[in-house]
Structures are given as C-alpha cells and as structure tokens.
Amino acid sequence: MGCQWFAFHPHQRDLLQSHEETFVALGCGSPETILLIPGRTFVAWLERCNKTERDGKSCWHFKVKKNTEGYLLDVKKGAGVIRLNEFLLKL
C-alpha cells in the first residue's frame, strides 16, 4: 500500500461530536487494513489536517501512508505525522 486519500466533512465531525462514544473507520485497501479511531481522538486531529473551502463548503483532507514504521496519518506540512498502528483493527 502506498497511501490512501480521505476527505472528512463538517457534518461528519458534528455527528461524531453529538454522541458519547464514536469511531472513525478508515479502510485502506483490504479487510486486513482497517483503522478504527475513537471519534474524540480523530476530531482533535482535524486542526492538523489540510482544509479546503470552496463555494461556501469545506472539508478536511488527509492521507494514510504505510512505511517501515507502519501506518501514519500524513497531515499539514509542519504539523508532524500521527502514528496509527495502535488503531489497526485486528481480525
């Protein structure tokens, strides 16, 4: 796997924030590579993601990469990398 691109919209963030226990599932190409991230953790990361605003609408975008260290959430330049290995769903 090289990387997978994702977009995340404000209504999705709002849904995560409106419930006590939520999760974001990111599918990265196969059933063996599903990341299950607690919603509160994920929402806290959004400020580190790139955001596109166009025609009164917006979304955050990011990519999940895999390298020798495992799975990484690649975000804004200079915002660092977030390690995702602990969120890999064990089948």
PDB file of N, CA and C in Angstrom, residues 1 5 7-10 15 17 20 24 27 30 39-40 42 49-50 54 61 69-70 73 78 81 84:
ATOM      1  N   MET A   1       0.838  -1.184   0.000  1.00  0.00           N
ATOM      2  CA  MET A   1       0.000   0.000   0.000  1.00  0.00           C
ATOM      3  C   MET A   1       0.879   1.241   0.000  1.00  0.00           C
ATOM      4  N   TRP A   5      -6.065   8.467   0.211  1.00  0.00           N
ATOM      5  CA  TRP A   5      -6.532   9.819   0.480  1.00  0.00           C
ATOM      6  C   TRP A   5      -7.951   9.765   1.031  1.00  0.00           C
ATOM      7  N   ALA A   7     -11.327  12.403   2.580  1.00  0.00           N
ATOM      8  CA  ALA A   7     -11.929  13.709   2.850  1.00  0.00           C
ATOM      9  C   ALA A   7     -12.880  13.531   4.026  1.00  0.00           C
ATOM     10  N   PHE A   8     -12.960  14.546   4.863  1.00  0.00           N
ATOM     11  CA  PHE A   8     -13.810  14.495   6.040  1.00  0.00           C
ATOM     12  C   PHE A   8     -14.562  15.819   6.120  1.00  0.00           C
ATOM     13  N   HIS A   9     -15.889  15.741   6.239  1.00  0.00           N
ATOM     14  CA  HIS A   9     -16.746  16.916   6.129  1.00  0.00           C
ATOM     15  C   HIS A   9     -17.258  17.386   7.493  1.00  0.00           C
ATOM     16  N   PRO A  10     -17.588  18.671   7.600  1.00  0.00           N
ATOM     17  CA  PRO A  10     -18.082  19.203   8.874  1.00  0.00           C
ATOM     18  C   PRO A  10     -19.287  18.437   9.430  1.00  0.00           C
ATOM     19  N   LEU A  15     -21.565  14.969  13.663  1.00  0.00           N
ATOM     20  CA  LEU A  15     -22.171  13.700  14.066  1.00  0.00           C
ATOM     21  C   LEU A  15     -21.324  13.010  15.134  1.00  0.00           C
ATOM     22  N   GLN A  17     -19.379  14.433  17.261  1.00  0.00           N
ATOM     23  CA  GLN A  17     -19.433  15.212  18.492  1.00  0.00           C
ATOM     24  C   GLN A  17     -20.792  15.145  19.180  1.00  0.00           C
ATOM     25  N   GLU A  20     -21.796  10.172  22.574  1.00  0.00           N
ATOM     26  CA  GLU A  20     -20.791   9.938  23.616  1.00  0.00           C
ATOM     27  C   GLU A  20     -19.606   9.113  23.119  1.00  0.00           C
ATOM     28  N   VAL A  24     -14.180   6.469  13.985  1.00  0.00           N
ATOM     29  CA  VAL A  24     -13.966   6.701  12.563  1.00  0.00           C
ATOM     30  C   VAL A  24     -13.257   5.462  12.039  1.00  0.00           C
ATOM     31  N   GLY A  27     -10.827   2.558   5.773  1.00  0.00           N
ATOM     32  CA  GLY A  27     -10.446   1.375   5.019  1.00  0.00           C
ATOM     33  C   GLY A  27      -9.295   1.700   4.095  1.00  0.00           C
ATOM     34  N   SER A  30      -7.837  -3.121   1.983  1.00  0.00           N
ATOM     35  CA  SER A  30      -8.187  -4.531   2.166  1.00  0.00           C
ATOM     36  C   SER A  30      -8.783  -4.714   3.560  1.00  0.00           C
ATOM     37  N   GLY A  39     -13.683   8.604  17.949  1.00  0.00           N
ATOM     38  CA  GLY A  39     -14.121   9.865  17.366  1.00  0.00           C
ATOM     39  C   GLY A  39     -13.507  11.090  17.999  1.00  0.00           C
ATOM     40  N   ARG A  40     -13.422  11.132  19.326  1.00  0.00           N
ATOM     41  CA  ARG A  40     -12.858  12.301  20.003  1.00  0.00           C
ATOM     42  C   ARG A  40     -11.383  12.495  19.640  1.00  0.00           C
ATOM     43  N   PHE A  42      -9.952  11.505  16.832  1.00  0.00           N
ATOM     44  CA  PHE A  42      -9.905  11.931  15.435  1.00  0.00           C
ATOM     45  C   PHE A  42     -10.262  13.402  15.285  1.00  0.00           C
ATOM     46  N   CYS A  49      -5.039  18.858  10.010  1.00  0.00           N
ATOM     47  CA  CYS A  49      -5.306  18.439   8.629  1.00  0.00           C
ATOM     48  C   CYS A  49      -5.459  19.652   7.720  1.00  0.00           C
ATOM     49  N   ASN A  50      -5.169  19.446   6.450  1.00  0.00           N
ATOM     50  CA  ASN A  50      -5.431  20.477   5.452  1.00  0.00           C
ATOM     51  C   ASN A  50      -6.931  20.644   5.311  1.00  0.00           C
ATOM     52  N   ARG A  54     -14.552  26.010  -0.446  1.00  0.00           N
ATOM     53  CA  ARG A  54     -14.925  26.401  -1.800  1.00  0.00           C
ATOM     54  C   ARG A  54     -16.441  26.523  -1.886  1.00  0.00           C
ATOM     55  N   HIS A  61      -8.846  17.230   4.492  1.00  0.00           N
ATOM     56  CA  HIS A  61      -8.336  16.102   3.724  1.00  0.00           C
ATOM     57  C   HIS A  61      -6.977  15.705   4.271  1.00  0.00           C
ATOM     58  N   GLU A  69       7.701   2.124   9.414  1.00  0.00           N
ATOM     59  CA  GLU A  69       7.223   2.344  10.776  1.00  0.00           C
ATOM     60  C   GLU A  69       5.785   1.898  10.967  1.00  0.00           C
ATOM     61  N   GLY A  70       5.089   1.605   9.888  1.00  0.00           N
ATOM     62  CA  GLY A  70       3.688   1.203   9.960  1.00  0.00           C
ATOM     63  C   GLY A  70       2.790   2.242   9.317  1.00  0.00           C
ATOM     64  N   LEU A  73      -0.753   8.922   9.708  1.00  0.00           N
ATOM     65  CA  LEU A  73      -1.673   9.919   9.198  1.00  0.00           C
ATOM     66  C   LEU A  73      -0.830  11.118   8.794  1.00  0.00           C
ATOM     67  N   GLY A  78       4.468  20.513   8.295  1.00  0.00           N
ATOM     68  CA  GLY A  78       4.891  21.112   9.546  1.00  0.00           C
ATOM     69  C   GLY A  78       4.066  20.702  10.756  1.00  0.00           C
ATOM     70  N   VAL A  81       3.552  14.000  11.947  1.00  0.00           N
ATOM     71  CA  VAL A  81       2.876  12.796  11.483  1.00  0.00           C
ATOM     72  C   VAL A  81       2.253  12.127  12.699  1.00  0.00           C
ATOM     73  N   LEU A  84      -0.526   5.564  13.562  1.00  0.00           N
ATOM     74  CA  LEU A  84      -1.837   4.932  13.626  1.00  0.00           C
ATOM     75  C   LEU A  84      -1.813   3.443  13.963  1.00  0.00           C
TER      76      LEU A  84
END
